[in-house]
mmCIF file of C-alpha atoms and ligand atoms in Angstrom:
data_model
loop_
_atom_site.group_PDB
_atom_site.id
_atom_site.type_symbol
_atom_site.label_atom_id
_atom_site.label_comp_id
_atom_site.label_asym_id
_atom_site.label_seq_id
_atom_site.Cartn_x
_atom_site.Cartn_y
_atom_site.Cartn_z
ATOM 1 C CA MET S 700 2.425 38.258 -23.609
ATOM 2 C CA SER S 701 -0.542 37.189 -25.711
ATOM 3 C CA GLY S 702 -1.294 35.836 -29.148
ATOM 4 C CA GLY S 703 1.684 33.918 -30.470
ATOM 5 C CA PRO S 704 3.528 32.322 -32.091
ATOM 6 C CA PHE S 705 5.669 32.125 -28.965
ATOM 7 C CA TYR S 706 8.499 30.015 -30.413
ATOM 8 C CA ASP S 707 9.967 29.745 -33.913
ATOM 9 C CA ARG S 708 10.704 26.078 -33.422
ATOM 10 C CA VAL S 709 9.401 23.561 -30.866
ATOM 11 C CA ALA S 710 10.762 20.021 -30.482
ATOM 12 C CA LEU S 711 8.579 17.312 -28.920
ATOM 13 C CA ILE S 712 10.623 14.395 -27.580
ATOM 14 C CA GLY S 713 8.400 11.334 -27.179
ATOM 15 C CA LEU S 714 5.270 11.201 -29.342
ATOM 16 C CA GLY S 715 2.547 9.744 -27.141
ATOM 17 C CA LEU S 716 -0.754 11.047 -25.774
ATOM 18 C CA ILE S 717 0.628 14.241 -24.268
ATOM 19 C CA ALA S 718 3.025 15.267 -27.064
ATOM 20 C CA SER S 719 0.484 14.535 -29.788
ATOM 21 C CA SER S 720 -2.197 16.523 -27.946
ATOM 22 C CA MET S 721 0.313 19.367 -27.619
ATOM 23 C CA PHE S 722 0.988 19.278 -31.353
ATOM 24 C CA TRP S 723 -2.720 19.505 -32.265
ATOM 25 C CA ALA S 724 -3.260 22.259 -29.688
ATOM 26 C CA ILE S 725 -0.217 24.195 -30.990
ATOM 27 C CA ARG S 726 -1.589 23.947 -34.525
ATOM 28 C CA ARG S 727 -5.106 24.915 -33.477
ATOM 29 C CA ALA S 728 -3.886 28.228 -32.057
ATOM 30 C CA GLY S 729 -0.783 28.883 -34.185
ATOM 31 C CA LEU S 730 1.553 28.897 -31.175
ATOM 32 C CA ALA S 731 4.800 27.937 -32.924
ATOM 33 C CA GLY S 732 6.517 28.064 -36.304
ATOM 34 C CA GLU S 733 7.904 24.602 -37.039
ATOM 35 C CA VAL S 734 7.273 21.641 -34.712
ATOM 36 C CA THR S 735 9.723 18.741 -34.891
ATOM 37 C CA GLY S 736 9.240 15.401 -33.166
ATOM 38 C CA PHE S 737 11.146 12.304 -32.137
ATOM 39 C CA ALA S 738 10.128 8.928 -30.705
ATOM 40 C CA ARG S 739 12.519 6.085 -29.909
ATOM 41 C CA SER S 740 10.760 3.401 -31.986
ATOM 42 C CA ALA S 741 10.609 3.384 -35.769
ATOM 43 C CA ALA S 742 6.985 2.212 -35.521
ATOM 44 C CA THR S 743 5.906 5.323 -33.572
ATOM 45 C CA ARG S 744 7.850 7.623 -35.915
ATOM 46 C CA GLU S 745 6.154 5.935 -38.863
ATOM 47 C CA THR S 746 2.699 6.367 -37.332
ATOM 48 C CA ALA S 747 3.465 10.019 -36.594
ATOM 49 C CA ARG S 748 4.455 10.635 -40.220
ATOM 50 C CA ARG S 749 1.341 8.845 -41.470
ATOM 51 C CA ILE S 750 -1.081 10.932 -39.388
ATOM 52 C CA GLY S 751 0.748 14.244 -39.928
ATOM 53 C CA LEU S 752 1.877 14.544 -36.325
ATOM 54 C CA CYS S 753 4.635 17.208 -36.314
ATOM 55 C CA ASP S 754 5.905 19.159 -39.303
ATOM 56 C CA ARG S 755 9.037 17.024 -39.330
ATOM 57 C CA VAL S 756 9.600 13.681 -37.574
ATOM 58 C CA CYS S 757 13.322 13.088 -36.982
ATOM 59 C CA ASP S 758 15.191 9.818 -36.609
ATOM 60 C CA SER S 759 17.294 11.077 -33.702
ATOM 61 C CA ALA S 760 16.504 13.227 -30.682
ATOM 62 C CA ALA S 761 19.575 15.392 -31.342
ATOM 63 C CA GLU S 762 18.321 16.168 -34.858
ATOM 64 C CA ALA S 763 14.859 17.057 -33.523
ATOM 65 C CA VAL S 764 16.189 19.553 -30.925
ATOM 66 C CA ASP S 765 18.726 21.166 -33.278
ATOM 67 C CA GLY S 766 17.814 24.872 -33.480
ATOM 68 C CA ALA S 767 14.711 24.479 -31.292
ATOM 69 C CA ASP S 768 13.717 27.397 -29.040
ATOM 70 C CA LEU S 769 11.563 25.139 -26.877
ATOM 71 C CA VAL S 770 12.229 21.440 -26.247
ATOM 72 C CA VAL S 771 9.605 19.408 -24.372
ATOM 73 C CA LEU S 772 10.458 16.001 -22.922
ATOM 74 C CA ALA S 773 7.278 13.896 -23.123
ATOM 75 C CA VAL S 774 8.647 10.463 -22.221
ATOM 76 C CA PRO S 775 8.017 8.395 -19.049
ATOM 77 C CA VAL S 776 9.471 9.985 -15.908
ATOM 78 C CA GLY S 777 12.097 7.246 -15.544
ATOM 79 C CA ALA S 778 13.462 7.985 -19.041
ATOM 80 C CA MET S 779 13.841 11.784 -18.619
ATOM 81 C CA GLY S 780 17.445 11.740 -17.357
ATOM 82 C CA ASP S 781 18.827 9.590 -20.204
ATOM 83 C CA MET S 782 16.913 11.622 -22.756
ATOM 84 C CA ALA S 783 18.278 14.897 -21.333
ATOM 85 C CA ALA S 784 21.810 13.475 -21.516
ATOM 86 C CA ALA S 785 21.253 12.494 -25.161
ATOM 87 C CA ILE S 786 20.005 15.914 -26.295
ATOM 88 C CA ALA S 787 22.127 18.183 -24.064
ATOM 89 C CA PRO S 788 25.011 18.698 -26.537
ATOM 90 C CA ALA S 789 22.549 19.642 -29.311
ATOM 91 C CA LEU S 790 20.538 22.219 -27.315
ATOM 92 C CA LYS S 791 20.668 25.762 -28.642
ATOM 93 C CA PRO S 792 22.027 28.417 -26.233
ATOM 94 C CA GLY S 793 19.098 30.437 -24.873
ATOM 95 C CA ALA S 794 16.629 27.599 -25.528
ATOM 96 C CA THR S 795 14.031 26.571 -22.955
ATOM 97 C CA LEU S 796 13.881 22.931 -21.924
ATOM 98 C CA SER S 797 10.650 21.733 -20.351
ATOM 99 C CA ASP S 798 8.939 18.422 -19.656
ATOM 100 C CA VAL S 799 5.444 17.125 -18.941
ATOM 101 C CA GLY S 800 6.335 14.439 -16.384
ATOM 102 C CA SER S 801 3.856 13.545 -13.657
ATOM 103 C CA VAL S 802 6.543 13.756 -10.934
ATOM 104 C CA LYS S 803 8.704 16.851 -10.553
ATOM 105 C CA ARG S 804 11.461 16.415 -7.933
ATOM 106 C CA HIS S 805 12.840 13.291 -9.601
ATOM 107 C CA VAL S 806 12.763 14.881 -13.063
ATOM 108 C CA ILE S 807 14.612 17.976 -11.826
ATOM 109 C CA ASP S 808 17.285 15.841 -10.113
ATOM 110 C CA ALA S 809 17.652 13.610 -13.192
ATOM 111 C CA VAL S 810 17.660 16.309 -15.888
ATOM 112 C CA ALA S 811 19.327 19.418 -14.396
ATOM 113 C CA PRO S 812 22.879 17.965 -14.117
ATOM 114 C CA HIS S 813 23.018 17.376 -17.894
ATOM 115 C CA LEU S 814 22.063 20.896 -18.974
ATOM 116 C CA PRO S 815 24.600 23.207 -20.593
ATOM 117 C CA GLU S 816 25.032 26.853 -19.498
ATOM 118 C CA GLY S 817 22.496 29.193 -21.042
ATOM 119 C CA VAL S 818 19.653 26.689 -21.378
ATOM 120 C CA HIS S 819 16.624 27.556 -19.222
ATOM 121 C CA PHE S 820 14.995 24.579 -17.526
ATOM 122 C CA VAL S 821 11.295 25.116 -16.750
ATOM 123 C CA PRO S 822 9.700 21.791 -15.727
ATOM 124 C CA GLY S 823 5.955 21.477 -16.248
ATOM 125 C CA HIS S 824 3.038 19.118 -15.714
ATOM 126 C CA PRO S 825 -0.312 19.385 -17.488
ATOM 127 C CA LEU S 826 -3.023 17.925 -15.261
ATOM 128 C CA ALA S 827 -4.835 16.334 -18.157
ATOM 129 C CA GLY S 828 -4.831 12.854 -19.571
ATOM 130 C CA THR S 829 -6.822 9.831 -20.566
ATOM 131 C CA GLU S 830 -6.276 6.100 -20.158
ATOM 132 C CA HIS S 831 -5.086 5.940 -23.776
ATOM 133 C CA SER S 832 -1.511 6.251 -24.934
ATOM 134 C CA GLY S 833 0.504 6.515 -28.129
ATOM 135 C CA PRO S 834 0.659 8.997 -31.013
ATOM 136 C CA GLU S 835 -2.898 8.353 -32.230
ATOM 137 C CA SER S 836 -4.530 9.034 -28.868
ATOM 138 C CA GLY S 837 -3.924 12.783 -28.775
ATOM 139 C CA PHE S 838 -6.477 15.523 -29.454
ATOM 140 C CA ALA S 839 -6.331 19.326 -29.453
ATOM 141 C CA GLU S 840 -8.873 19.815 -26.658
ATOM 142 C CA LEU S 841 -7.060 17.731 -24.015
ATOM 143 C CA PHE S 842 -5.710 20.761 -22.110
ATOM 144 C CA ASP S 843 -8.768 23.013 -22.449
ATOM 145 C CA ASN S 844 -9.752 24.367 -19.045
ATOM 146 C CA ARG S 845 -7.258 22.040 -17.294
ATOM 147 C CA TRP S 846 -4.381 23.129 -15.094
ATOM 148 C CA CYS S 847 -0.757 23.096 -16.132
ATOM 149 C CA LEU S 848 1.707 23.464 -13.256
ATOM 150 C CA LEU S 849 5.100 25.042 -13.933
ATOM 151 C CA VAL S 850 7.920 24.288 -11.511
ATOM 152 C CA PRO S 851 10.800 26.656 -12.412
ATOM 153 C CA VAL S 852 14.174 25.811 -10.883
ATOM 154 C CA ASP S 853 16.066 28.400 -8.819
ATOM 155 C CA GLY S 854 17.774 31.113 -10.815
ATOM 156 C CA THR S 855 15.593 30.845 -13.926
ATOM 157 C CA PRO S 856 14.984 34.333 -15.369
ATOM 158 C CA PRO S 857 11.312 35.412 -15.567
ATOM 159 C CA GLU S 858 11.081 35.704 -19.383
ATOM 160 C CA PRO S 859 11.330 31.985 -20.316
ATOM 161 C CA VAL S 860 8.793 31.159 -17.580
ATOM 162 C CA ALA S 861 6.376 33.858 -18.783
ATOM 163 C CA ARG S 862 6.732 32.679 -22.382
ATOM 164 C CA LEU S 863 6.060 29.043 -21.475
ATOM 165 C CA ARG S 864 3.065 30.141 -19.400
ATOM 166 C CA ALA S 865 1.619 32.027 -22.382
ATOM 167 C CA PHE S 866 2.287 28.988 -24.594
ATOM 168 C CA TRP S 867 0.324 26.667 -22.279
ATOM 169 C CA GLU S 868 -2.468 29.227 -21.960
ATOM 170 C CA GLY S 869 -2.579 29.268 -25.762
ATOM 171 C CA MET S 870 -3.111 25.487 -25.616
ATOM 172 C CA GLY S 871 -6.176 26.120 -23.459
ATOM 173 C CA ALA S 872 -4.726 25.503 -19.996
ATOM 174 C CA HIS S 873 -4.769 27.558 -16.810
ATOM 175 C CA VAL S 874 -1.245 27.898 -15.478
ATOM 176 C CA GLU S 875 0.095 28.090 -11.948
ATOM 177 C CA GLU S 876 3.613 27.907 -10.533
ATOM 178 C CA MET S 877 4.397 25.452 -7.768
ATOM 179 C CA GLU S 878 7.406 24.208 -5.803
ATOM 180 C CA ALA S 879 8.551 20.682 -6.760
ATOM 181 C CA ASP S 880 8.056 18.836 -3.438
ATOM 182 C CA HIS S 881 4.682 20.475 -2.922
ATOM 183 C CA HIS S 882 3.687 19.427 -6.440
ATOM 184 C CA ASP S 883 4.625 15.822 -5.717
ATOM 185 C CA LEU S 884 2.592 15.748 -2.493
ATOM 186 C CA VAL S 885 -0.484 17.346 -4.086
ATOM 187 C CA LEU S 886 -0.326 14.927 -7.009
ATOM 188 C CA ALA S 887 0.115 11.958 -4.680
ATOM 189 C CA VAL S 888 -3.296 12.870 -3.195
ATOM 190 C CA THR S 889 -5.135 13.839 -6.360
ATOM 191 C CA SER S 890 -3.711 11.363 -8.849
ATOM 192 C CA HIS S 891 -1.054 8.879 -7.771
ATOM 193 C CA ALA S 892 -2.750 7.253 -4.756
ATOM 194 C CA PRO S 893 -6.160 7.125 -6.540
ATOM 195 C CA HIS S 894 -4.532 5.308 -9.452
ATOM 196 C CA LEU S 895 -2.941 2.774 -7.115
ATOM 197 C CA ILE S 896 -6.289 2.216 -5.398
ATOM 198 C CA ALA S 897 -7.974 1.688 -8.786
ATOM 199 C CA TYR S 898 -5.272 -0.782 -9.840
ATOM 200 C CA THR S 899 -5.772 -2.638 -6.556
ATOM 201 C CA MET S 900 -9.575 -2.711 -6.767
ATOM 202 C CA VAL S 901 -9.524 -4.064 -10.300
ATOM 203 C CA GLY S 902 -6.957 -6.664 -9.240
ATOM 204 C CA VAL S 903 -9.197 -7.756 -6.338
ATOM 205 C CA ALA S 904 -12.244 -7.979 -8.606
ATOM 206 C CA ASP S 905 -10.261 -9.995 -11.106
ATOM 207 C CA ASP S 906 -9.374 -12.481 -8.351
ATOM 208 C CA LEU S 907 -13.038 -12.655 -7.429
ATOM 209 C CA ARG S 908 -14.058 -13.205 -11.029
ATOM 210 C CA ARG S 909 -12.726 -16.708 -10.761
ATOM 211 C CA VAL S 910 -15.377 -17.295 -8.109
ATOM 212 C CA THR S 911 -18.225 -15.399 -9.724
ATOM 213 C CA ASP S 912 -17.503 -16.406 -13.296
ATOM 214 C CA SER S 913 -17.879 -13.398 -15.603
ATOM 215 C CA GLU S 914 -20.362 -11.471 -13.468
ATOM 216 C CA VAL S 915 -17.823 -8.849 -12.415
ATOM 217 C CA ILE S 916 -17.452 -7.773 -16.031
ATOM 218 C CA LYS S 917 -21.111 -8.205 -16.945
ATOM 219 C CA TYR S 918 -22.495 -6.093 -14.103
ATOM 220 C CA SER S 919 -19.672 -3.594 -13.952
ATOM 221 C CA ALA S 920 -21.767 -0.480 -14.635
ATOM 222 C CA ALA S 921 -21.781 0.804 -11.044
ATOM 223 C CA GLY S 922 -18.512 1.999 -9.500
ATOM 224 C CA PHE S 923 -16.217 -0.708 -10.791
ATOM 225 C CA ARG S 924 -16.337 0.439 -14.423
ATOM 226 C CA ASP S 925 -14.778 3.782 -13.506
ATOM 227 C CA PHE S 926 -12.001 2.017 -11.614
ATOM 228 C CA THR S 927 -11.297 -0.097 -14.705
ATOM 229 C CA ARG S 928 -10.920 3.026 -16.831
ATOM 230 C CA ILE S 929 -8.257 4.415 -14.507
ATOM 231 C CA ALA S 930 -6.607 1.014 -14.126
ATOM 232 C CA ALA S 931 -6.251 0.783 -17.916
ATOM 233 C CA SER S 932 -3.667 3.595 -17.812
ATOM 234 C CA ASP S 933 -0.229 3.041 -19.288
ATOM 235 C CA PRO S 934 1.793 0.522 -17.195
ATOM 236 C CA THR S 935 5.208 2.059 -17.968
ATOM 237 C CA MET S 936 4.112 5.574 -17.087
ATOM 238 C CA TRP S 937 2.546 4.495 -13.806
ATOM 239 C CA ARG S 938 5.363 2.184 -12.781
ATOM 240 C CA ASP S 939 7.702 5.173 -13.136
ATOM 241 C CA VAL S 940 5.362 7.494 -11.211
ATOM 242 C CA PHE S 941 5.323 5.197 -8.182
ATOM 243 C CA LEU S 942 9.051 4.491 -8.290
ATOM 244 C CA THR S 943 9.892 8.203 -8.477
ATOM 245 C CA ASN S 944 7.255 9.680 -6.140
ATOM 246 C CA LYS S 945 7.758 7.040 -3.508
ATOM 247 C CA ASP S 946 7.752 9.066 -0.263
ATOM 248 C CA ALA S 947 4.691 11.209 -0.987
ATOM 249 C CA THR S 948 2.687 8.250 -2.322
ATOM 250 C CA LEU S 949 3.537 6.105 0.717
ATOM 251 C CA GLU S 950 2.600 8.973 3.044
ATOM 252 C CA ILE S 951 -0.837 9.321 1.418
ATOM 253 C CA LEU S 952 -1.412 5.558 1.272
ATOM 254 C CA GLY S 953 -0.663 5.398 5.036
ATOM 255 C CA ARG S 954 -3.387 7.949 5.687
ATOM 256 C CA PHE S 955 -5.724 6.165 3.289
ATOM 257 C CA THR S 956 -5.240 2.893 5.161
ATOM 258 C CA GLU S 957 -6.108 4.565 8.483
ATOM 259 C CA GLU S 958 -9.347 5.986 7.023
ATOM 260 C CA LEU S 959 -10.192 2.636 5.470
ATOM 261 C CA PHE S 960 -9.800 0.925 8.843
ATOM 262 C CA ALA S 961 -12.077 3.549 10.446
ATOM 263 C CA LEU S 962 -14.791 2.941 7.840
ATOM 264 C CA GLN S 963 -14.303 -0.814 8.133
ATOM 265 C CA ARG S 964 -14.908 -0.556 11.884
ATOM 266 C CA ALA S 965 -17.984 1.633 11.345
ATOM 267 C CA ILE S 966 -19.458 -1.015 9.058
ATOM 268 C CA ARG S 967 -18.648 -3.807 11.505
ATOM 269 C CA THR S 968 -20.142 -1.961 14.493
ATOM 270 C CA GLY S 969 -23.140 -0.650 12.536
ATOM 271 C CA ASP S 970 -22.156 3.008 13.027
ATOM 272 C CA GLY S 971 -24.481 4.448 10.383
ATOM 273 C CA GLU S 972 -24.037 7.995 11.657
ATOM 274 C CA LEU S 973 -20.313 7.918 10.980
ATOM 275 C CA LEU S 974 -20.841 6.496 7.489
ATOM 276 C CA PHE S 975 -23.561 9.040 6.663
ATOM 277 C CA ASP S 976 -21.482 12.003 7.861
ATOM 278 C CA TYR S 977 -18.424 10.741 6.001
ATOM 279 C CA PHE S 978 -20.295 10.324 2.712
ATOM 280 C CA THR S 979 -22.016 13.714 3.118
ATOM 281 C CA HIS S 980 -18.586 15.323 3.436
ATOM 282 C CA THR S 981 -17.171 13.500 0.381
ATOM 283 C CA ARG S 982 -20.212 14.445 -1.685
ATOM 284 C CA ALA S 983 -19.461 18.115 -0.966
ATOM 285 C CA ILE S 984 -15.922 17.623 -2.308
ATOM 286 C CA ARG S 985 -17.378 16.298 -5.558
ATOM 287 C CA ARG S 986 -19.603 19.391 -5.789
ATOM 288 C CA GLY S 987 -16.555 21.583 -5.282
ATOM 289 C CA ILE S 988 -14.806 19.929 -8.252
ATOM 290 C CA ILE S 989 -17.832 20.554 -10.464
ATOM 291 C CA GLU S 990 -18.114 24.165 -9.289
ATOM 292 C CA ALA S 991 -14.407 24.663 -10.098
ATOM 293 C CA GLY S 992 -15.152 23.577 -13.688
ATOM 294 C CA GLN S 993 -12.922 20.488 -13.478
ATOM 295 C CA ASP S 994 -15.754 18.046 -14.308
ATOM 296 C CA THR S 995 -19.438 18.168 -15.203
ATOM 297 C CA ASP S 996 -22.467 16.961 -13.316
ATOM 298 C CA ALA S 997 -23.637 14.921 -16.302
ATOM 299 C CA PRO S 998 -24.124 11.180 -15.865
ATOM 300 C CA ASP S 999 -21.185 9.034 -16.978
ATOM 301 C CA PHE S 1000 -18.860 11.777 -15.697
ATOM 302 C CA GLY S 1001 -19.916 13.946 -18.649
ATOM 303 C CA ARG S 1002 -17.382 12.316 -20.894
ATOM 304 C CA ALA S 1003 -18.118 13.991 -24.192
ATOM 305 C CA LYS S 1004 -16.735 12.596 -27.434
ATOM 306 C CA VAL S 1005 -13.790 14.683 -28.533
ATOM 307 C CA THR S 1006 -12.307 15.211 -31.921
ATOM 308 C CA ARG S 1007 -8.778 15.812 -33.070
HETATM 309 P P1 LIG B 100 2.682 7.603 -24.000
HETATM 310 O O1 LIG B 100 1.458 7.930 -24.776
HETATM 311 O O2 LIG B 100 2.846 6.215 -23.479
HETATM 312 O O3 LIG B 100 3.983 7.974 -24.882
HETATM 313 C C1 LIG B 100 5.264 7.845 -24.339
HETATM 314 C C2 LIG B 100 6.318 8.224 -25.348
HETATM 315 O O4 LIG B 100 7.590 8.064 -24.697
HETATM 316 C C3 LIG B 100 6.333 7.351 -26.590
HETATM 317 O O5 LIG B 100 6.694 8.130 -27.711
HETATM 318 C C4 LIG B 100 7.442 6.333 -26.292
HETATM 319 O O6 LIG B 100 8.151 5.936 -27.437
HETATM 320 C C5 LIG B 100 8.390 7.145 -25.439
HETATM 321 N N1 LIG B 100 9.173 6.297 -24.520
HETATM 322 C C6 LIG B 100 8.703 5.314 -23.693
HETATM 323 N N2 LIG B 100 9.710 4.785 -22.977
HETATM 324 C C7 LIG B 100 10.841 5.427 -23.377
HETATM 325 C C8 LIG B 100 12.200 5.311 -23.022
HETATM 326 N N3 LIG B 100 12.616 4.439 -22.094
HETATM 327 N N4 LIG B 100 13.094 6.120 -23.642
HETATM 328 C C9 LIG B 100 12.686 7.011 -24.568
HETATM 329 N N5 LIG B 100 11.400 7.178 -24.956
HETATM 330 C C10 LIG B 100 10.493 6.386 -24.348
HETATM 331 O O7 LIG B 100 2.868 8.573 -22.732
HETATM 332 P P2 LIG B 100 2.146 9.937 -22.345
HETATM 333 O O8 LIG B 100 0.844 9.618 -21.705
HETATM 334 O O9 LIG B 100 2.202 10.896 -23.472
HETATM 335 O O10 LIG B 100 3.113 10.408 -21.148
HETATM 336 C C11 LIG B 100 4.294 11.120 -21.395
HETATM 337 C C12 LIG B 100 4.692 11.873 -20.128
HETATM 338 O O11 LIG B 100 3.613 12.708 -19.748
HETATM 339 C C13 LIG B 100 5.012 10.971 -18.935
HETATM 340 O O12 LIG B 100 6.122 11.490 -18.257
HETATM 341 C C14 LIG B 100 3.776 11.100 -18.061
HETATM 342 O O13 LIG B 100 4.111 10.969 -16.687
HETATM 343 C C15 LIG B 100 3.298 12.499 -18.395
HETATM 344 N N6 LIG B 100 1.847 12.726 -18.249
HETATM 345 C C16 LIG B 100 0.960 11.775 -18.646
HETATM 346 C C17 LIG B 100 -0.402 11.987 -18.477
HETATM 347 C C18 LIG B 100 -1.418 10.939 -18.869
HETATM 348 O O14 LIG B 100 -2.522 10.912 -18.325
HETATM 349 N N7 LIG B 100 -1.115 10.074 -19.795
HETATM 350 C C19 LIG B 100 -0.854 13.216 -17.940
HETATM 351 C C20 LIG B 100 0.093 14.195 -17.608
HETATM 352 C C21 LIG B 100 1.441 13.939 -17.749
HETATM 353 P P3 LIG B 100 7.686 4.693 -28.343
HETATM 354 O O15 LIG B 100 6.285 4.988 -28.776
HETATM 355 O O16 LIG B 100 8.649 4.744 -29.463
HETATM 356 O O17 LIG B 100 7.773 3.494 -27.472
#
């Protein structure tokens, strides 16, 4: 399945960073006929209309999904279940319902019970984002060369999965299928725990700022600045991630704490060999990420300016 368009009509529910990036990527490659959109607040719908985000912005979710061949839930993980309940009666038989939530087991448990017969549920998660949110933060290149994980539920026929895969590939992503619990554990390591650590580090530095005046901000160029970028991520999204991927995140944080204690002891006892070996190993992991094309070796993390 190549080329496209893959769907006559796509509905994007929630119009933030991810949905708006999807819209620009869909347009860039001509992957769908009409794209409708819905956001809960009038202000977001108004912004979307002003910037030309979606062919048609609807005032209700049911109106947006009416006749859609693909519906994508792009709201915070904790809101997926209610949103699925709201749109379920309006879903077209044979349609595919997907989502972009950062946690998969919770979304499946919250959404699946609402779905009518004949609707194919293919949960997804693009591993791409920035610390910005809202309809104006999206750009067509967000998914280029990034992974999108699809987590089909049992009994889903192969065609809707293959079509959604081709659709994401058309948006620039590499696609892989993964089981939900495995997804949640992998993401706890690669994304959820690191975000919590960044939030914590910035919180600690902020406490310290009271002692050091404004020096923490002024001299932040070293490692701290990159923590602040991650810790500027959307509070609603991340609250929901931790509340819904509780077990895996706690498991990884337990292991993190053990490693931290080991390094703490090495510093206290002057065990330079342990520190050197540890940092040599972590440096190799960084090289592996660059070799896999998931970041560049450029200074400042190679963050190029992107355009819509
Ligand atoms: P965002 O920019 O903050 O946009 C969220 C959208 O959801 C907005 O349109 C917002 O509507 C709507 N919304 C918020 N709370 C809602 C509620 N209780 N009920 C209904 N709608 C609600 O978020 P995003 O970054 O696009 O994230 C969307 C999804 O993608 C989340 O599930 C997140 O886990 C996942 N994701 C995010 C990233 C990332 O790095 N940002 C990466 C991969 C996946 P209003 O504007 O009207 O308030």
